[in-house]
CSV table of C-alpha atoms and ligand atoms in Angstrom, one decimal:
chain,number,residue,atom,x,y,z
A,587,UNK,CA,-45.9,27.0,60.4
A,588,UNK,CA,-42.4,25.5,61.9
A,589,UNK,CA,-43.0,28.3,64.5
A,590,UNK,CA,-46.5,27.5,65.6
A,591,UNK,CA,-45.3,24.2,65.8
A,592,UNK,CA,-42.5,24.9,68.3
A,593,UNK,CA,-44.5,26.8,70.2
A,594,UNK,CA,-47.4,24.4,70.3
A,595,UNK,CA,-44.8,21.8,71.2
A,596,UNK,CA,-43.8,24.2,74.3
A,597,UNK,CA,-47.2,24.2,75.6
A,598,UNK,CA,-48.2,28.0,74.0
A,599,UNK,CA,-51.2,28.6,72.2
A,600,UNK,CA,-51.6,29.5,68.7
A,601,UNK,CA,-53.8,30.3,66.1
A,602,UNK,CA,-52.1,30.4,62.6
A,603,UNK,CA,-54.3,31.9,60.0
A,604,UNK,CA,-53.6,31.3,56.1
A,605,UNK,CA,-54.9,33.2,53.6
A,606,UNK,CA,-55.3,31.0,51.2
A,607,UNK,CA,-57.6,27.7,51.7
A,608,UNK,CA,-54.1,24.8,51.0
A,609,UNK,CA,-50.7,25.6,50.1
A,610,UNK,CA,-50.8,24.0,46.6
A,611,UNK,CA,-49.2,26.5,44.7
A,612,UNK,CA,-46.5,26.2,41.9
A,613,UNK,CA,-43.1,28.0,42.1
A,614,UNK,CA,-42.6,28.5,45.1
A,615,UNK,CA,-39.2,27.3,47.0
A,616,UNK,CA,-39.0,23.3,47.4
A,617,UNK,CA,-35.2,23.6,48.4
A,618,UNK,CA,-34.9,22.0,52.3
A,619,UNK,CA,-31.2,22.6,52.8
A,620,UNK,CA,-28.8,20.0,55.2
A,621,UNK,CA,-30.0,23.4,58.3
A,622,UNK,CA,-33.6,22.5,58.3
A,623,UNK,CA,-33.5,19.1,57.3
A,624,UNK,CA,-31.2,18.9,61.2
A,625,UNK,CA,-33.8,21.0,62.3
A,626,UNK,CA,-37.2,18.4,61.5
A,627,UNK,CA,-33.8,15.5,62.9
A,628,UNK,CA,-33.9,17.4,66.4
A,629,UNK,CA,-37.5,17.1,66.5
A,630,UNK,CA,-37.5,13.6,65.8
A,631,UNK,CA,-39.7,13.8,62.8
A,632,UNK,CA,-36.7,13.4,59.9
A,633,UNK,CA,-37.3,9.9,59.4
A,634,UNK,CA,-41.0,10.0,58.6
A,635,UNK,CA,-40.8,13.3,56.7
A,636,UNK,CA,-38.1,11.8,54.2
A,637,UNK,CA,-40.5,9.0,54.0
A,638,UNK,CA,-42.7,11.8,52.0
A,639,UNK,CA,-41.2,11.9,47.7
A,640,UNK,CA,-38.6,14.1,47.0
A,641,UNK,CA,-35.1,13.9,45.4
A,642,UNK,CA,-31.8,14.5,46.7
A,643,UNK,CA,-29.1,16.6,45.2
A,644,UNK,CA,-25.8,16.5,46.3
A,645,UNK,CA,-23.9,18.6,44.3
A,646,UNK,CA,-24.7,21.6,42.2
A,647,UNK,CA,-22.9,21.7,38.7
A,648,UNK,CA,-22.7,24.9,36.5
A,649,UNK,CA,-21.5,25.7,33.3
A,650,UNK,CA,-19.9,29.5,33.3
A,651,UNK,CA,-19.4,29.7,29.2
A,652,UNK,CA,-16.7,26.9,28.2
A,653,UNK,CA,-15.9,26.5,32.0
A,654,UNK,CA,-18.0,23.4,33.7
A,655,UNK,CA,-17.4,23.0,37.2
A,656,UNK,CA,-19.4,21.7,40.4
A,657,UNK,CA,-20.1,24.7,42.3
A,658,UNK,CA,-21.3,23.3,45.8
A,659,UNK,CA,-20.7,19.6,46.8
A,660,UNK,CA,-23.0,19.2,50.3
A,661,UNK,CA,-21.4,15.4,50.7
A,662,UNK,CA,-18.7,17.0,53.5
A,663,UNK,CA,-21.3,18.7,55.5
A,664,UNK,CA,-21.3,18.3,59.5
A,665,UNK,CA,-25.2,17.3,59.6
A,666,UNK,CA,-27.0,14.1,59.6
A,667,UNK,CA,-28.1,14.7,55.8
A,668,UNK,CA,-25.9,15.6,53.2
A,669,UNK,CA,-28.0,16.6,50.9
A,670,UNK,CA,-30.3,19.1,49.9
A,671,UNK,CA,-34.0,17.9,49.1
A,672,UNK,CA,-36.3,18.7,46.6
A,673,UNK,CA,-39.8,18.8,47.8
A,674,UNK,CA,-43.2,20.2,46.7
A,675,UNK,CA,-42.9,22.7,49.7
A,676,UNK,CA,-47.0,22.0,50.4
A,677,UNK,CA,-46.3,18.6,51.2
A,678,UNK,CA,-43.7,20.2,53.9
A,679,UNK,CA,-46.2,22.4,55.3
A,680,UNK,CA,-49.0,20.0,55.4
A,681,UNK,CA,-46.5,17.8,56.9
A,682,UNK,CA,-45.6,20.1,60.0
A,683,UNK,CA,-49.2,21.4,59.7
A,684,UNK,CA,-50.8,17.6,60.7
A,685,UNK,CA,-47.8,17.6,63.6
A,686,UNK,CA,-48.9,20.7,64.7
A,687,UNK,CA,-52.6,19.5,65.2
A,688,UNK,CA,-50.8,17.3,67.3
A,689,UNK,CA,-51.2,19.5,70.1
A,690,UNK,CA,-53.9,20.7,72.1
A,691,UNK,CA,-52.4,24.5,71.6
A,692,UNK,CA,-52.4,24.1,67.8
A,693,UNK,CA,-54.5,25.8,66.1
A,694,UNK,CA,-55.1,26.7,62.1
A,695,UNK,CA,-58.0,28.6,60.5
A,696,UNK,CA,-57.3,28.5,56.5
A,697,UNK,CA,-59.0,31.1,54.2
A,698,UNK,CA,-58.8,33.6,56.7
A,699,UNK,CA,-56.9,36.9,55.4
A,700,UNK,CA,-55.1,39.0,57.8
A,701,UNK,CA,-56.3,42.6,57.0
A,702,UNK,CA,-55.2,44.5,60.0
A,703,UNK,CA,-53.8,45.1,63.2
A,704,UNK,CA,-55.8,46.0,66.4
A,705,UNK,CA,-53.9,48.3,68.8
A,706,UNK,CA,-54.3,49.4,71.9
A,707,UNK,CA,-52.2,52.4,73.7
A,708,UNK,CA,-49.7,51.8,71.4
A,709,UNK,CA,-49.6,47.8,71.6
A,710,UNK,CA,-50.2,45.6,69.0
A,711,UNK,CA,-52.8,43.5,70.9
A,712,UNK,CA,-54.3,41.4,68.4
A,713,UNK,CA,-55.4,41.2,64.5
A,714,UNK,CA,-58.3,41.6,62.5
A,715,UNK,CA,-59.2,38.9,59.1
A,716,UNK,CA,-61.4,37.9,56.5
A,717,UNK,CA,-62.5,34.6,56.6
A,718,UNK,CA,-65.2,32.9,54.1
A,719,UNK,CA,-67.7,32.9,57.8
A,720,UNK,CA,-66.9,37.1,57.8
A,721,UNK,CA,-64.8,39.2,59.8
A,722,UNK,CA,-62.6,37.8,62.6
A,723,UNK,CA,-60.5,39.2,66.0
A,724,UNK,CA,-57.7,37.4,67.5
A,725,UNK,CA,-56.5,39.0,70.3
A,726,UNK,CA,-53.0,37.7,71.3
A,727,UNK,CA,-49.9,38.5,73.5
A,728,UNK,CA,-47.9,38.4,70.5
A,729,UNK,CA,-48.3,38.8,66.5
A,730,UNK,CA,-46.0,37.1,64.4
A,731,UNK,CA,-46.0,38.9,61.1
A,732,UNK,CA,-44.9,35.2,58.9
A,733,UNK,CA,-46.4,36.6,55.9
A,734,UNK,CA,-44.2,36.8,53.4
A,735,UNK,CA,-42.7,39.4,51.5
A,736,UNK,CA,-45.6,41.2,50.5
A,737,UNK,CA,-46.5,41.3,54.0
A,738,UNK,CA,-50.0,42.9,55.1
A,739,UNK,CA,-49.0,42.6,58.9
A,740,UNK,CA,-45.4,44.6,58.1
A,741,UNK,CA,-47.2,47.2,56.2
A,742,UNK,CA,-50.1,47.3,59.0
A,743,UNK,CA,-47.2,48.0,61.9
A,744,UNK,CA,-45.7,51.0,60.1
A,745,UNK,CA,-42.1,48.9,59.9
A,746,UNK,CA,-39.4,51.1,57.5
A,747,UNK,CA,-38.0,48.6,55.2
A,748,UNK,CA,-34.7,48.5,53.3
A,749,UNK,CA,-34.9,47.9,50.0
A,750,UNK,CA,-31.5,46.3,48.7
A,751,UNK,CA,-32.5,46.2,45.0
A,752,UNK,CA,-32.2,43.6,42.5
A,753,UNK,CA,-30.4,43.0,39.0
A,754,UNK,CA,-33.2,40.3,37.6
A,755,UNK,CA,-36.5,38.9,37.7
A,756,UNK,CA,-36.9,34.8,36.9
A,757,UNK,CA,-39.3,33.4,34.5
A,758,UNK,CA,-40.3,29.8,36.0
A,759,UNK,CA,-41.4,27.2,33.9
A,760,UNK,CA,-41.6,23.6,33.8
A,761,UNK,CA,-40.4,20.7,30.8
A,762,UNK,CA,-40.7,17.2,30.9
A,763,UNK,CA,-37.9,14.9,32.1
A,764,UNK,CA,-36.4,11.5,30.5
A,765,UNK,CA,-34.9,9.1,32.3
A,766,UNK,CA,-31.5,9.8,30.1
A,767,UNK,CA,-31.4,13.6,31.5
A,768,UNK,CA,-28.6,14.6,33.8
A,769,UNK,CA,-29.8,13.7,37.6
A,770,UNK,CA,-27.8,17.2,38.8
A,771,UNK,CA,-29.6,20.3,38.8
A,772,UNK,CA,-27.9,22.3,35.6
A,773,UNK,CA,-26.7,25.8,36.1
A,774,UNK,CA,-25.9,28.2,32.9
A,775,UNK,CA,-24.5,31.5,32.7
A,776,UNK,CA,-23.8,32.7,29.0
A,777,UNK,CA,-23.9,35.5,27.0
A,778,UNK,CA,-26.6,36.9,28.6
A,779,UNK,CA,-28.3,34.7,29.5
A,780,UNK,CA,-28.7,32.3,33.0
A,781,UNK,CA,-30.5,29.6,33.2
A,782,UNK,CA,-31.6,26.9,36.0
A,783,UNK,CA,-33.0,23.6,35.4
A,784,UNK,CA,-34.2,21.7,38.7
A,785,UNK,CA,-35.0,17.9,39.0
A,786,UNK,CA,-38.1,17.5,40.1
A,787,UNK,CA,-38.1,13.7,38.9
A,788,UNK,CA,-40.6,13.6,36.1
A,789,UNK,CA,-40.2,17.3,35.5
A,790,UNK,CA,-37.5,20.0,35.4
A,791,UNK,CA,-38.4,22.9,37.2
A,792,UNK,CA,-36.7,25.9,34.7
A,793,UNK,CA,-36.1,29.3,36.6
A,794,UNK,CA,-34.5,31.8,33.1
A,795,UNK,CA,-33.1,34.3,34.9
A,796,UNK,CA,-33.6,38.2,32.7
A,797,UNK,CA,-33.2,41.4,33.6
A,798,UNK,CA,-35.3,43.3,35.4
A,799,UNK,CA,-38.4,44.2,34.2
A,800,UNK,CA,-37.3,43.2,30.6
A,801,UNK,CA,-40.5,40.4,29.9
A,802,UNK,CA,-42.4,42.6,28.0
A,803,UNK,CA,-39.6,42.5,25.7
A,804,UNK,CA,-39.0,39.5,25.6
A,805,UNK,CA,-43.0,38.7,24.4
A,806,UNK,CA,-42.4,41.4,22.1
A,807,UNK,CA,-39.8,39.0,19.9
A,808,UNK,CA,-42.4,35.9,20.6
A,809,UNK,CA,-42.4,32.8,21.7
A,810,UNK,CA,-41.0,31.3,19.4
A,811,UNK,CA,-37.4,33.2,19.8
A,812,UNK,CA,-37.7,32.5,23.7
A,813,UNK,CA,-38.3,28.5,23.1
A,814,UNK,CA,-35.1,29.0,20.9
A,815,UNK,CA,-32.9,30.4,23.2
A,816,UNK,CA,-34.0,27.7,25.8
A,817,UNK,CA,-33.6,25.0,23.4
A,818,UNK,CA,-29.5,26.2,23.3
A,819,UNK,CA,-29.1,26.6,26.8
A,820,UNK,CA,-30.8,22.4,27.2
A,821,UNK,CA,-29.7,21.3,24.3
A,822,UNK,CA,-30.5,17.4,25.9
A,823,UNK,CA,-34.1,18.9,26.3
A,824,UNK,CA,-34.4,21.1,23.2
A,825,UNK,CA,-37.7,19.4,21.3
A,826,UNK,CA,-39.0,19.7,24.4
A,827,UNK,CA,-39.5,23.4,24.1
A,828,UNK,CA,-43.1,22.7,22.0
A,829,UNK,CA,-43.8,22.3,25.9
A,830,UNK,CA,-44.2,25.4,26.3
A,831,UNK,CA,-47.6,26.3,24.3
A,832,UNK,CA,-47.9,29.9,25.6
A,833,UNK,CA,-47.2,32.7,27.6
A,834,UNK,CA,-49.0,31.8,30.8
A,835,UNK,CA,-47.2,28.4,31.1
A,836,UNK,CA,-43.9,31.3,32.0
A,837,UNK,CA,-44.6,32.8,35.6
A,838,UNK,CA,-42.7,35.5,36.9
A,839,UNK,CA,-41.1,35.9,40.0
A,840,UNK,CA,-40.1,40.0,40.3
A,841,UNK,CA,-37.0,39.5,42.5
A,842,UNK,CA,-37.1,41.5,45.6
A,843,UNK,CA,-34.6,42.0,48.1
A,844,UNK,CA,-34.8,43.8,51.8
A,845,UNK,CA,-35.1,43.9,54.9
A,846,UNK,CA,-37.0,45.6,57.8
A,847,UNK,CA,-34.4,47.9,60.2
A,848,UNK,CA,-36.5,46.6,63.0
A,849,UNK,CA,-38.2,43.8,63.1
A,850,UNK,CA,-40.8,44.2,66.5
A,851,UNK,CA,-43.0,46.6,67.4
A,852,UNK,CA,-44.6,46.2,71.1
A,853,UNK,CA,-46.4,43.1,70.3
A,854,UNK,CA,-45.6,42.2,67.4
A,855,UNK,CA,-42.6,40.2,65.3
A,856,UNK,CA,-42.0,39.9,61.5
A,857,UNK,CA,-39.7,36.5,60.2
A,858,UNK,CA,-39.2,35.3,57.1
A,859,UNK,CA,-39.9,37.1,54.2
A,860,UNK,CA,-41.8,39.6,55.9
A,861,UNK,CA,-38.9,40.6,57.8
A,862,UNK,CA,-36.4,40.0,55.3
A,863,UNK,CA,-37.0,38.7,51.5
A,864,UNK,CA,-34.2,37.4,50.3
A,865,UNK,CA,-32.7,37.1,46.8
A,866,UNK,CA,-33.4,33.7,45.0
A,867,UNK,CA,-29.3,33.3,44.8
A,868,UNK,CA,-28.7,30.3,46.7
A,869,UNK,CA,-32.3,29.4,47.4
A,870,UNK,CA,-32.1,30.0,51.1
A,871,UNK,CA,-35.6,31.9,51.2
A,872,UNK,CA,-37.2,28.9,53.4
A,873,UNK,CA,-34.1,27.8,55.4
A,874,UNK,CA,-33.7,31.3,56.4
A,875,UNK,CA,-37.4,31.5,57.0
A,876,UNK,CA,-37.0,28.6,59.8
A,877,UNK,CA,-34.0,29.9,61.2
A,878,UNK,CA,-35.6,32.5,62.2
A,879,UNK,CA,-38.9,30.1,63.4
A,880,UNK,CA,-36.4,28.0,65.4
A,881,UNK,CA,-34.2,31.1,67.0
A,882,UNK,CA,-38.1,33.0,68.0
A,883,UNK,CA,-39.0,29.6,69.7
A,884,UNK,CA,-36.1,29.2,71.3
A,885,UNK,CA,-36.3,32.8,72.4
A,886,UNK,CA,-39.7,33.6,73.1
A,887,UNK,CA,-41.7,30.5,74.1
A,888,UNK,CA,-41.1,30.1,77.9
A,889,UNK,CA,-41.9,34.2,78.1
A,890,UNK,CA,-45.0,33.5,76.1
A,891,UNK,CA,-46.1,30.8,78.2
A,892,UNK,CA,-45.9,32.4,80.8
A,893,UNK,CA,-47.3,35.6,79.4
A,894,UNK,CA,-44.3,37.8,80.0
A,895,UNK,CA,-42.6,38.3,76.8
A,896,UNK,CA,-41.5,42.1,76.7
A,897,UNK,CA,-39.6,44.4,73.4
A,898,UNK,CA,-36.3,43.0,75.0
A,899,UNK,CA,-37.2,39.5,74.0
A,900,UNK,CA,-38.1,40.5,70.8
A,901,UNK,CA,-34.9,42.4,70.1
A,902,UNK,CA,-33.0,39.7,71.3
A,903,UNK,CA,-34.7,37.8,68.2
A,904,UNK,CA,-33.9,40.2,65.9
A,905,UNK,CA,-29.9,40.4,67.4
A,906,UNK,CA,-30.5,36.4,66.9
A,907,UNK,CA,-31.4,36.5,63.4
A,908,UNK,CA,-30.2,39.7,61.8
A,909,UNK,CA,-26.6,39.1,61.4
A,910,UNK,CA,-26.8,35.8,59.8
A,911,UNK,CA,-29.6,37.8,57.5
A,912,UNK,CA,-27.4,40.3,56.5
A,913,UNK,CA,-24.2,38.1,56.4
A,914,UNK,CA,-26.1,35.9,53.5
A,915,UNK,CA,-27.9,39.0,51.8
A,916,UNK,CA,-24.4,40.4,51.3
A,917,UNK,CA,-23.5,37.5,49.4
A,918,UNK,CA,-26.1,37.8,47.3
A,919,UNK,CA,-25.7,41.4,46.7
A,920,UNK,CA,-22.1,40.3,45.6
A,921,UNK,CA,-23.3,37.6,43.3
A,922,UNK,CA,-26.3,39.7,41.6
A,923,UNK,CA,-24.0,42.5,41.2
A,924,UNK,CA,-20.7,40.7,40.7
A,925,UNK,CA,-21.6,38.0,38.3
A,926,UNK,CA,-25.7,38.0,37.3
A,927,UNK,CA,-25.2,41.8,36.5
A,928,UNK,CA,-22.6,41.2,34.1
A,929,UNK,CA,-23.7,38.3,32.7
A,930,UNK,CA,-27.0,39.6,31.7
A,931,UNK,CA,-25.3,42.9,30.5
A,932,UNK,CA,-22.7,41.1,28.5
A,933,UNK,CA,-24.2,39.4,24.8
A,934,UNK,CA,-20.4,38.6,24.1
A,935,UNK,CA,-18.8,35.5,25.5
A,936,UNK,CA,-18.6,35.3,28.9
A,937,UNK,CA,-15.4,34.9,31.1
A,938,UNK,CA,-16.3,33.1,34.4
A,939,UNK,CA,-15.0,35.1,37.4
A,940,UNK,CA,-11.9,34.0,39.7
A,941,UNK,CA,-14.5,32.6,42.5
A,942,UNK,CA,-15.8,30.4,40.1
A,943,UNK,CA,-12.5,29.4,38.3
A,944,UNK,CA,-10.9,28.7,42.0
A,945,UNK,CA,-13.4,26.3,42.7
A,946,UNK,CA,-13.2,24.6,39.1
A,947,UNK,CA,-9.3,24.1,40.0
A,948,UNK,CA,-9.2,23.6,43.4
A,949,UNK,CA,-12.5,21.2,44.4
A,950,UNK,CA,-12.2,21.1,48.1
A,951,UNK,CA,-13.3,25.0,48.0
A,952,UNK,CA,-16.6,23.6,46.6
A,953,UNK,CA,-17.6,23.3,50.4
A,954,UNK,CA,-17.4,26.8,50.8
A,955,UNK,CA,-20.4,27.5,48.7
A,956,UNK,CA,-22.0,24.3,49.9
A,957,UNK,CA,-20.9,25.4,53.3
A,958,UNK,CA,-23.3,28.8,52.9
A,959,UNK,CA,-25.9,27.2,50.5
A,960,UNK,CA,-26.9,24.0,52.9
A,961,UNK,CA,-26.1,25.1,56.3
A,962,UNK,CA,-25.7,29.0,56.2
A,963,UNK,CA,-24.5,31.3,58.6
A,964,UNK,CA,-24.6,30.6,62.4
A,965,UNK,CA,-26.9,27.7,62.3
A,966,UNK,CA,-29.9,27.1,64.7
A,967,UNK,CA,-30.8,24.2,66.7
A,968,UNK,CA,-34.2,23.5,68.6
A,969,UNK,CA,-33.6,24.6,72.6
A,970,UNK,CA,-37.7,25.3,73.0
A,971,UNK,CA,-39.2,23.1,75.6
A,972,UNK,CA,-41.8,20.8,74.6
A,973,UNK,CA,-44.8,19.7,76.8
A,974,UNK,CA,-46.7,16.2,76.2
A,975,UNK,CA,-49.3,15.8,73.7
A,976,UNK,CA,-52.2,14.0,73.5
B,1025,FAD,C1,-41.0,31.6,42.5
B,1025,FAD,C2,-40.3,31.5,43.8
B,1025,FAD,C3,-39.3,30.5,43.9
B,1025,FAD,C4,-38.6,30.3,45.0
B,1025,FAD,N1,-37.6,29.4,45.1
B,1025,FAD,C5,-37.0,29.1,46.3
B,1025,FAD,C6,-36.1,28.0,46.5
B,1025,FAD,O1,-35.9,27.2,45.5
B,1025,FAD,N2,-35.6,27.8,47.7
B,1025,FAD,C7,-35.8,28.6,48.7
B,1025,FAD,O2,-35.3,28.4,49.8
B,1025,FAD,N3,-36.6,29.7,48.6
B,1025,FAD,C8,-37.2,30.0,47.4
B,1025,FAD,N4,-38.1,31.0,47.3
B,1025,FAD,C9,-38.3,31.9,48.5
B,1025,FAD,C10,-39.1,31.2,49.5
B,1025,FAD,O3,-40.3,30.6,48.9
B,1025,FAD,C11,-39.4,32.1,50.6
B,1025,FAD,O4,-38.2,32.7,51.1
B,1025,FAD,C12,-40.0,31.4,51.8
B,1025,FAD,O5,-41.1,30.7,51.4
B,1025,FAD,C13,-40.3,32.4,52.9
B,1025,FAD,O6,-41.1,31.8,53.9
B,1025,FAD,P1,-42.1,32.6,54.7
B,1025,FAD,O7,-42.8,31.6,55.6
B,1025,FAD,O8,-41.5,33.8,55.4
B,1025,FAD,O9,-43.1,33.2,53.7
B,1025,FAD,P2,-44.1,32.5,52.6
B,1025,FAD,O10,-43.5,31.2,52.3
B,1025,FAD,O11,-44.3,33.5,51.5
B,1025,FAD,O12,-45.4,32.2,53.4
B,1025,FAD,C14,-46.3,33.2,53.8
B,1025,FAD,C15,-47.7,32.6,54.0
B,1025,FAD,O13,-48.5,33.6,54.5
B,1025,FAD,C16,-49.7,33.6,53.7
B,1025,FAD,N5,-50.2,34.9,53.7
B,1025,FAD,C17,-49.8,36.0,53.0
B,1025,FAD,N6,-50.5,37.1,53.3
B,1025,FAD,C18,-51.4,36.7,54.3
B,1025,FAD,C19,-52.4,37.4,55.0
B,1025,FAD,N7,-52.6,38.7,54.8
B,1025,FAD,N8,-53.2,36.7,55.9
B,1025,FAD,C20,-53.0,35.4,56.1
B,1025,FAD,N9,-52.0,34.7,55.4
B,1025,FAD,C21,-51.3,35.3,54.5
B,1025,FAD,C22,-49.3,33.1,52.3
B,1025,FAD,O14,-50.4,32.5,51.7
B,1025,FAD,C23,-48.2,32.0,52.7
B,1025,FAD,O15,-48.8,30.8,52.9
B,1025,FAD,C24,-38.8,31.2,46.2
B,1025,FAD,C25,-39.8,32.2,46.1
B,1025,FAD,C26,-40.5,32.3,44.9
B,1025,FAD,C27,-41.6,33.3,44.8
């Protein structure tokens, strides 16, 4: 959506097509960091999005065992807003959605399924969906594969993808919130267990991190055993745990990490996900998502308007985006394997490691994390061209 926007704004048509017929869907990533939050500030729309509910965090405070620290504090970061904000991430892309339709070159066709690519001597030249009117054929100079990481349009183009393995799945679920909670979002790594609790104002958002493919097991002991071990990690929210009635109130998320080795085929570009999922450390899923929207606009949009975009341009978006990709995934890696790993191996007490005792003693390295968290690594900034719109 950012991209479509950006390129609409440059005076390129588009056609997005969604799957799905709105984006209300629960659990997905509501984190906008301090990067994207300058991004919608360069486009002049910060003002009036913040004008849409969300809450601001400014710090994030863990608990590793006895050890309670703040692990990122965003309040030092170079950018206009020093926080990172918590929003239902359908109202942000309805929001840039509505400023797409802004422009003449903007346009959206929801319930319409990407099922395949159409090529032509080679070339990806357009795509074929299903839409609730039957079958449909875009032709187009270019395909962005924005997908996500189950990507159709990925899978369609042949792309080999690196899989970089993960540790854990999350269980996601939601309990009420009191005015008397913390504010902070709460972080909790004990014996192993880790556990996440999001401020969503009248709700916390709960992500229980477990090993891999362990749920089944973890039904197997009940219900009741789970709202238990939930209750100990809240304690401030523990009669809350009657919240959770059953099973299906617990989503999983299977944690999935990879990336494509190349992300363009002749006509065609994967970002986001769909060229790169990301682990859930950090929550830099959508901030790495419009990186890459804002470093293809800047890239491709005057070749696209003027209908000479060639496989150099598109490498020179994957040379764009692929170290700061890899850069971030690494850290991951080093977290999952490092410190979730461990902690969800270990039922003993835990011992936090020296990262995380460094930053308890030393604060001012709690903008290193925040530093990678909120802004990332080699930040973009909008250099597309915009033309008038109506
Ligand atoms: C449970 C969960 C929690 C997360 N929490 C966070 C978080 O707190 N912070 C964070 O930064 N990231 C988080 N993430 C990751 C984040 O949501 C993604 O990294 C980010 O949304 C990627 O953006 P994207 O545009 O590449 O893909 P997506 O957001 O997945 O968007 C892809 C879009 O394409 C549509 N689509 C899919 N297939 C087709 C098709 N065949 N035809 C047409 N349309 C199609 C989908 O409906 C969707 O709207 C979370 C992910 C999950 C699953």
């Amino acid at each position: 959506m950012m991209l479509a926007l950006l390129l609409a704004r440059a005076g390129v048509s588009v056609v997005v097509l969604e799957k799905h017929g709105d984006f209300l869907r629960d659990f997905r990533g509501d984190t906008l960091h301090p990067s994207t939050l300058e991004i919608m500030h360069e486009l002049g729309l910060l003002e009036r999005f913040l004008q849409l509910p969300h809450q601001k965090v400014s710090r994030i405070n863990a608990r590793f065992g006895e050890l309670s620290f703040t692990l990122a504090d965003f309040s030092n970061l170079p950018t206009l807003c020093r926080f990172v904000a918590f929003m239902p991430q359908w109202d942000f892309l309805n929001f840039l959605m509505e400023e797409g339709k802004r422009y003449p070159t903007f346009q959206i066709q929801m319930n319409a399924e990407a099922t395949d690519l159409v090529e032509e001597g080679g070339r990806i030249v357009g795509l074929l969906a299903q839409t609730t009117d039957g079958p449909l054929e875009v032709r187009a100079d270019l395909v962005i594969g924005a997908d996500g990481r189950h990507s159709v349009v990925r899978a369609r183009a042949g792309l080999s993808v690196e899989e970089l393995g993960a540790p854990m799945d999350v269980l996601w679920f939601r309990l009420s919130r009191r005015p008397s909670d913390p504010a902070d979002p709460v972080g909790r790594f004990e014996s192993g267990r880790i556990f996440i609790m999001l401020n969503r104002g009248e709700y916390w958002q709960c992500g229980f991190v477990i090993a891999k493919g362990t749920r089944p097991q973890l039904e197997a002991q009940g219900l009741e055993a789970f709202r238990e071990c939930v209750a100990t990690l809240a304690p401030f929210a523990a009669e809350r745990v009657r919240e959770l009635q059953d099973w299906n109130s617990i989503k999983l998320l299977t944690v999935q990490v990879d990336r494509l080795r190349r992300w363009f085929r002749d006509g065609l570009l994967c970002i986001g996900d769909a060229a790169h999922a990301m682990s859930p450390v950090g929550g830099v899923g959508i901030n790495s998502a419009i990186q890459d929207a804002v470093a293809a606009a800047n890239l491709l949009a005057t070749p696209l308007r003027e209908q000479r975009v060639t496989n150099e341009d598109l490498r020179n978006v994957q040379l764009r985006r692929e170290w700061p990709t890899k850069m971030t995934q690494r850290v991951q890696l080093a977290v999952q394997n490092r410190v979730i790993k461990h902690v969800l191996r270990n039922a003993g007490p835990v011992s936090p490691p020296l990262a995380f005792k460094l930053i308890a003693r030393f604060p001012f390295l709690q903008r290193i994390p925040a530093r990678m968290i909120g802004l990332g690594f080699r930040p973009e900034h909008v250099h597309s061209p915009i033309v008038p719109s109506v």
